[in-house]
Amino acid sequence: MPRQALELFIPGPTWLRPETRQAALLPEFGHRDSQAREVVSSIFDNLRAIAELPDDYDIALVNGSGSTGMECALRSLVADDDRLLCVTVGVFGALFHSMAIGNGKQVERLDFEPGCSIDLDVLEHTLRNGRFNVVTLTHNESSTGVVSDIVGACRLIRAHGALPIVDGVSLFGGNHSRIADALPAVYATTTQKCLALPAGQAILFVHRDALDKAAQVSNRGYTSDLLKHVEFGRDRQIMTTPDTTLLNQMQVQLDTIVHAEGVLQRFARHRAMRATVRAWATARPDRFELFVADADASPSLTTVSIDPALDPAALKAAMRERGYLIDTGHKKLNDILGAQSRRLLIRIPHMGDIGPAMLDRYLDALDSESAALRR
Amino acid sequence: MPRQALELFIPGPTWLRPETRQAALLPEFGHRDSQAREVVSSIFDNLRAIAELPDDYDIALVNGSGSTGMECALRSLVADDDRLLCVTVGVFGALFHSMAIGNGKQVERLDFEPGCSIDLDVLEHTLRNGRFNVVTLTHNESSTGVVSDIVGACRLIRAHGALPIVDGVSLFGGNHSRIADALPAVYATTTQKCLALPAGQAILFVHRDALDKAAQVSNRGYTSDLLKHVEFGRDRQIMTTPDTTLLNQMQVQLDTIVHAEGVLQRFARHRAMRATVRAWATARPDRFELFVADADASPSLTTVSIDPALDPAALKAAMRERGYLIDTGHKKLNDILGAQSRRLLIRIPHMGDIGPAMLDRYLDALDSESAALRR
C-alpha cells in the first residue's frame, strides 16, 4: 500500500520543492572523478554566498547529520586537558554537553531558562571565572524557538581567550549567519533545515585559528578529524564516499537560493513569515500563547504553548487527515515543561522553502482543527 | 551545461537501476513519525534476509559512509588499554589501522602481500603471541580484489579470546555474508557497493557480546556510540536525522533484491560475472593479467594488471568518450606497485545491479579501446 504523502511542517527534515526532489534524478557520478569536483565547487561557491563568508574560512562537507559535524568540531578543537563550556538555552545546546561527556572532555554547562536567549552579562561572569579554552553555543535553538546574539557572545568568548564553536544547524540559509561579525572558530550546519534539502551532509565553516588549534589536539579520530575534512574540502572533495544523489540536489537547490530567489530575499521571506505566525498566534489567545519574546524569536520556527484542553496527539491526528505532518514539540522539552505543570509547546516551522501562501493554508487548517478539538 | 551521464563501472558508488533512482521521488516523511518506523522495519527485515542473520544480532543504521560505521565499531569495542590487531591485505585493512591511531588505541598490524588473502597459520601464530582483545579484518578487500576466509579467521580470533570486527563494505549483498558461521562481534557494511544504492548509510550487524563489551568501554563518543545506535535500531529508528530520500530508495531496492531477484540468485549472478571477467582477461594476455588467484578472487570486482604500454589515464579518457566511467586502480596501491616497478592495476567491478549483458558491452568497449591504445 503506498504511503500517504504528507506536507512536512516539522522543523527538519523540511518540505522539499518538487524541483529539489526531481534533482535526485540527475546522473550519478564518481566521487573521485572530475565531475565530483565540479559539483562540489558549485556547492562551495553558493554556500560561501549564503554564509556571507570571509576569505579566511574554509568549507568542509562531512557525511552524516548536523550532529556529525558538531561532534567533529568538538573532538578536533577540545584537547583532553582543555576546559570546555557548553552554553545552553534548550535541548540542542545540551547536545554539545552530551557529546563532550561521551568524548571524555572536561566540561561545564551554563544553562539559561528555556524560551530565553543567552544573557551576555551572565556569560561574561562565567567566562571571567572559568578560564575556558573552548565554548559551544547554539545560534538558533529549535527546541525553544530562540535565536541568540552570537556576535555579542562570540566576541565575549574571544575576549576571554576561548574559541567559540557555533551550532548553526536550524538557522543557516534562513537568515544571516553573522559569521563575518562573530568570527566563530567553527560554524556547523546541515542540509535538512533552512536549506530545504534532504538530510545527509554536515557543513562546516572553519576559521584559520581552528586549524591551528586542531593541529595541537590529539585523538581527533578519523571521520571526525577536522583537519582531514578541510584538506579534502580544499581539493573540492569529500573525505569518505558521499551520497551523489544528495550532492545533485544540493547543487540545484543552492543555485536556486543564490541565483533565483536571492539570499537577502530568502532571509526577508523568513522574517515576514515569522511575523505572520506571531500575529496569528497572538490573535488566538484562547488556544495559543507565544513562548518567546519578540527580541529572541527564531526566524525559522515559532514555538507556541497550547491550551491544556488541546491534546497534541489528537491535533496531530486531525492534521494528518488534512495531509499535514505537524510538530508536537520537542519531546525532551515538553517532558520538562509537563513535569513543572506548565503548558506544552508545539512548533510551527516557517523555514526552508515554505512560502507565505503555503503557510497561510497551514495556519487555516491548524486554526480549524484546534478550534474543533476544543468544542 | 548539463553534465555528461556516465555509466559507472567503478567499485562504488555503483550504477543505479532506473527504478532505484526513481524511488528518490517517493514522499518524504518525518524521521520520528510512524511512517519512518514502517520504512525502517521493511529495510531491517530485508537486510536480515540478505545477511542470513542469526537472531542474536541487532541491526543499526548509522548516517554516514561505511567508514563511519567501521569507526563506530572500533571506538565502541576497543578500550584505551586494550590491544588491537588490524589484519590487512590492502588499503582498506590499513584504514582500520589509521582509525585506531587517530583514536589513540594501542594497535598492531599484520600485513599480508597485496593480492593474497589472510594466511590462517600466520594469523594463528600472531594471535598466540599477542594477547589481543579485538581484531579487525576485511571480508572483501576492494583495493586488491581479494576475498578472505572470514569464517576461519573469526573462529581463530574467538578461540584466542578476542572479538572480531569485520569490514564487509564491498561484499555485502553480493555474496553470502557468512555472519552465521563466522560470528563477528560487528559486521559493518554500507549502501553504495553491492546493494546498488547511493552512499549515505552505514549498516551494522551487532552481536550480543559486542553490546556487553561496549558497555565496558568509555569514551565511545556520541555519533560513534554503538550502544545508542542499537537502542534506536531496536525502536526501528535512526539516531540522528537520516536522509529520507535514501531511505525511500533503500526500501524499494532491498525489497527488489529479496522479493524480486532473490538473494541466492543475486549471489549466483555475481559469481557468474566474476567467471566472465576472469575468462575475458585470461584470453587477452597481451594486455591484461589476473592479479589474484582463483581461490582468493573477490565476487564483486576483479583486479587486472595492465600492459605497461597502456596508460590508465588515456584508457579512462577513451572509455569516457564511450559513456563509461572506469576505475584506474586504487591510487595508494598503484603508488606502491609503481614504486616497486611492478605493473599497475585497473579494477573491473561486477557488483550491485550490473548484469551480464551490461558487463559484456562494457568488456567489449574496454577490449576495443585498450587494443586501439596499444597500436
CSV table of C-alpha atoms in Angstrom, one decimal, chain A residues 44-216:
chain,number,residue,atom,x,y,z
A,44,PHE,CA,31.0,25.7,-2.1
A,45,ASP,CA,30.6,28.9,-4.1
A,46,ASN,CA,26.9,29.1,-3.2
A,47,LEU,CA,27.5,28.2,0.4
A,48,ARG,CA,30.0,31.0,0.6
A,49,ALA,CA,27.4,33.4,-0.7
A,50,ILE,CA,24.7,32.2,1.6
A,51,ALA,CA,27.1,32.4,4.6
A,52,GLU,CA,28.5,35.8,3.5
A,53,LEU,CA,31.7,34.1,4.4
A,54,PRO,CA,35.0,35.9,5.0
A,55,ASP,CA,38.1,34.7,3.0
A,56,ASP,CA,39.9,33.2,6.0
A,57,TYR,CA,37.3,30.5,6.4
A,58,ASP,CA,37.4,27.0,4.8
A,59,ILE,CA,34.4,24.9,3.9
A,60,ALA,CA,34.1,21.2,4.5
A,61,LEU,CA,31.3,18.8,3.8
A,62,VAL,CA,31.0,15.8,6.2
A,63,ASN,CA,28.9,12.8,5.5
A,64,GLY,CA,26.3,12.4,8.2
A,65,SER,CA,23.9,14.8,10.0
A,66,GLY,CA,24.4,18.1,11.7
A,67,SER,CA,25.4,16.2,14.9
A,68,THR,CA,28.2,14.5,13.0
A,69,GLY,CA,29.6,18.0,12.1
A,70,MET,CA,29.2,19.3,15.6
A,71,GLU,CA,31.0,16.3,17.1
A,72,CYS,CA,33.8,16.7,14.6
A,73,ALA,CA,34.3,20.3,15.7
A,74,LEU,CA,34.2,19.4,19.3
A,75,ARG,CA,36.6,16.4,19.0
A,76,SER,CA,39.0,18.4,16.9
A,77,LEU,CA,39.2,21.6,18.9
A,78,VAL,CA,38.9,20.4,22.5
A,79,ALA,CA,42.0,18.7,24.0
A,80,ASP,CA,41.6,16.3,26.8
A,81,ASP,CA,43.0,18.7,29.3
A,82,ASP,CA,41.1,21.7,27.9
A,83,ARG,CA,38.2,23.3,29.8
A,84,LEU,CA,35.0,23.4,27.7
A,85,LEU,CA,31.9,25.5,28.5
A,86,CYS,CA,28.6,24.5,26.9
A,87,VAL,CA,26.1,27.4,26.9
A,88,THR,CA,22.6,26.0,26.6
A,89,VAL,CA,19.2,27.6,26.0
A,90,GLY,CA,17.5,24.3,25.3
A,91,VAL,CA,17.9,20.7,24.2
A,92,PHE,CA,20.3,21.3,21.3
A,93,GLY,CA,22.7,23.3,23.5
A,94,ALA,CA,22.7,20.4,25.9
A,95,LEU,CA,23.5,18.0,23.0
A,96,PHE,CA,27.0,19.6,22.8
A,97,HIS,CA,27.3,18.8,26.6
A,98,SER,CA,26.3,15.1,26.0
A,99,MET,CA,28.9,14.9,23.2
A,100,ALA,CA,31.6,16.3,25.4
A,101,ILE,CA,30.8,13.8,28.2
A,102,GLY,CA,30.8,11.0,25.6
A,103,ASN,CA,34.2,12.0,24.4
A,104,GLY,CA,35.6,12.3,27.9
A,105,LYS,CA,36.2,16.1,27.8
A,106,GLN,CA,36.3,18.3,30.9
A,107,VAL,CA,33.1,20.3,30.6
A,108,GLU,CA,30.9,22.8,32.4
A,109,ARG,CA,27.4,23.9,31.5
A,110,LEU,CA,25.8,27.3,31.6
A,111,ASP,CA,22.1,26.9,31.4
A,112,PHE,CA,19.6,29.6,30.6
A,113,GLU,CA,15.9,29.3,31.1
A,114,PRO,CA,14.0,27.6,28.2
A,115,GLY,CA,12.5,30.4,26.0
A,116,CYS,CA,15.2,32.9,26.8
A,117,SER,CA,18.4,33.7,24.9
A,118,ILE,CA,21.9,33.9,26.3
A,119,ASP,CA,22.3,36.7,28.9
A,120,LEU,CA,25.6,38.2,27.9
A,121,ASP,CA,26.3,39.6,31.5
A,122,VAL,CA,25.9,36.1,32.9
A,123,LEU,CA,28.0,34.7,30.2
A,124,GLU,CA,30.8,37.2,30.8
A,125,HIS,CA,30.7,36.5,34.6
A,126,THR,CA,31.1,32.8,33.8
A,127,LEU,CA,33.9,33.3,31.3
A,128,ARG,CA,35.8,35.6,33.8
A,129,ASN,CA,35.8,32.9,36.5
A,130,GLY,CA,36.3,29.9,34.3
A,131,ARG,CA,39.4,30.1,32.1
A,132,PHE,CA,37.8,28.1,29.3
A,133,ASN,CA,39.6,27.1,26.2
A,134,VAL,CA,36.5,26.4,24.0
A,135,VAL,CA,32.9,27.4,24.4
A,136,THR,CA,29.9,26.0,22.4
A,137,LEU,CA,26.7,27.8,21.7
A,138,THR,CA,23.6,27.5,19.6
A,139,HIS,CA,22.7,30.1,17.0
A,140,ASN,CA,19.0,29.0,16.7
A,141,GLU,CA,17.7,26.7,19.5
A,142,SER,CA,15.0,24.9,17.7
A,143,SER,CA,13.6,23.1,20.8
A,144,THR,CA,12.6,26.5,22.3
A,145,GLY,CA,12.4,28.7,19.2
A,146,VAL,CA,15.1,31.1,20.4
A,147,VAL,CA,17.7,32.9,18.4
A,148,SER,CA,20.8,34.1,20.2
A,149,ASP,CA,23.1,37.0,19.7
A,150,ILE,CA,26.1,35.0,18.6
A,151,VAL,CA,28.0,38.2,17.6
A,152,GLY,CA,27.9,39.5,21.2
A,153,ALA,CA,28.5,36.1,22.7
A,154,CYS,CA,31.4,35.1,20.3
A,155,ARG,CA,33.1,38.5,20.9
A,156,LEU,CA,33.0,37.9,24.7
A,157,ILE,CA,34.3,34.4,24.3
A,158,ARG,CA,37.2,35.5,22.2
A,159,ALA,CA,37.9,38.4,24.5
A,160,HIS,CA,38.4,35.8,27.2
A,161,GLY,CA,40.8,33.8,25.1
A,162,ALA,CA,38.5,31.0,24.2
A,163,LEU,CA,37.4,29.6,20.8
A,164,PRO,CA,33.7,29.6,20.0
A,165,ILE,CA,32.0,26.7,18.2
A,166,VAL,CA,28.6,27.7,17.0
A,167,ASP,CA,25.7,25.2,16.1
A,168,GLY,CA,24.0,27.0,13.2
A,169,VAL,CA,22.0,23.9,12.2
A,170,SER,CA,18.5,25.3,12.2
A,171,LEU,CA,19.3,28.8,11.1
A,172,PHE,CA,21.7,28.6,8.2
A,173,GLY,CA,20.1,29.6,5.0
A,174,GLY,CA,17.1,31.2,6.8
A,175,ASN,CA,18.9,34.3,8.0
A,176,HIS,CA,22.3,35.9,8.2
A,177,SER,CA,24.9,33.5,9.6
A,178,ARG,CA,26.7,36.5,11.2
A,179,ILE,CA,29.9,34.6,10.8
A,180,ALA,CA,31.7,37.7,9.4
A,181,ASP,CA,31.0,39.6,12.6
A,182,ALA,CA,31.0,36.8,15.2
A,183,LEU,CA,34.2,35.0,13.9
A,184,PRO,CA,33.4,31.6,15.4
A,185,ALA,CA,36.3,29.1,15.2
A,186,VAL,CA,33.8,26.7,13.6
A,187,TYR,CA,30.2,27.2,12.5
A,188,ALA,CA,28.4,23.9,11.9
A,189,THR,CA,25.2,23.5,9.9
A,190,THR,CA,23.4,20.9,7.8
A,191,THR,CA,21.2,20.4,4.7
A,192,GLN,CA,17.7,19.4,6.0
A,193,LYS,CA,16.7,22.7,7.8
A,194,CYS,CA,16.6,26.1,6.2
A,195,LEU,CA,18.4,25.0,3.0
A,196,ALA,CA,15.3,22.8,2.3
A,197,LEU,CA,17.3,19.7,1.2
A,198,PRO,CA,17.2,16.1,2.5
A,199,ALA,CA,19.5,15.3,5.4
A,200,GLY,CA,22.9,13.7,4.9
A,201,GLN,CA,25.6,16.4,4.9
A,202,ALA,CA,27.0,18.4,7.7
A,203,ILE,CA,28.5,21.7,6.5
A,204,LEU,CA,31.4,23.2,8.4
A,205,PHE,CA,32.8,26.7,8.1
A,206,VAL,CA,36.2,26.6,9.6
A,207,HIS,CA,38.3,29.6,10.6
A,208,ARG,CA,42.1,29.5,10.2
A,209,ASP,CA,42.6,29.5,14.0
A,210,ALA,CA,40.5,26.4,14.3
A,211,LEU,CA,43.1,24.6,12.1
A,212,ASP,CA,45.9,25.9,14.3
A,213,LYS,CA,44.2,24.6,17.4
A,214,ALA,CA,43.2,21.2,15.9
A,215,ALA,CA,46.8,20.6,14.9
A,216,GLN,CA,47.6,20.6,18.6
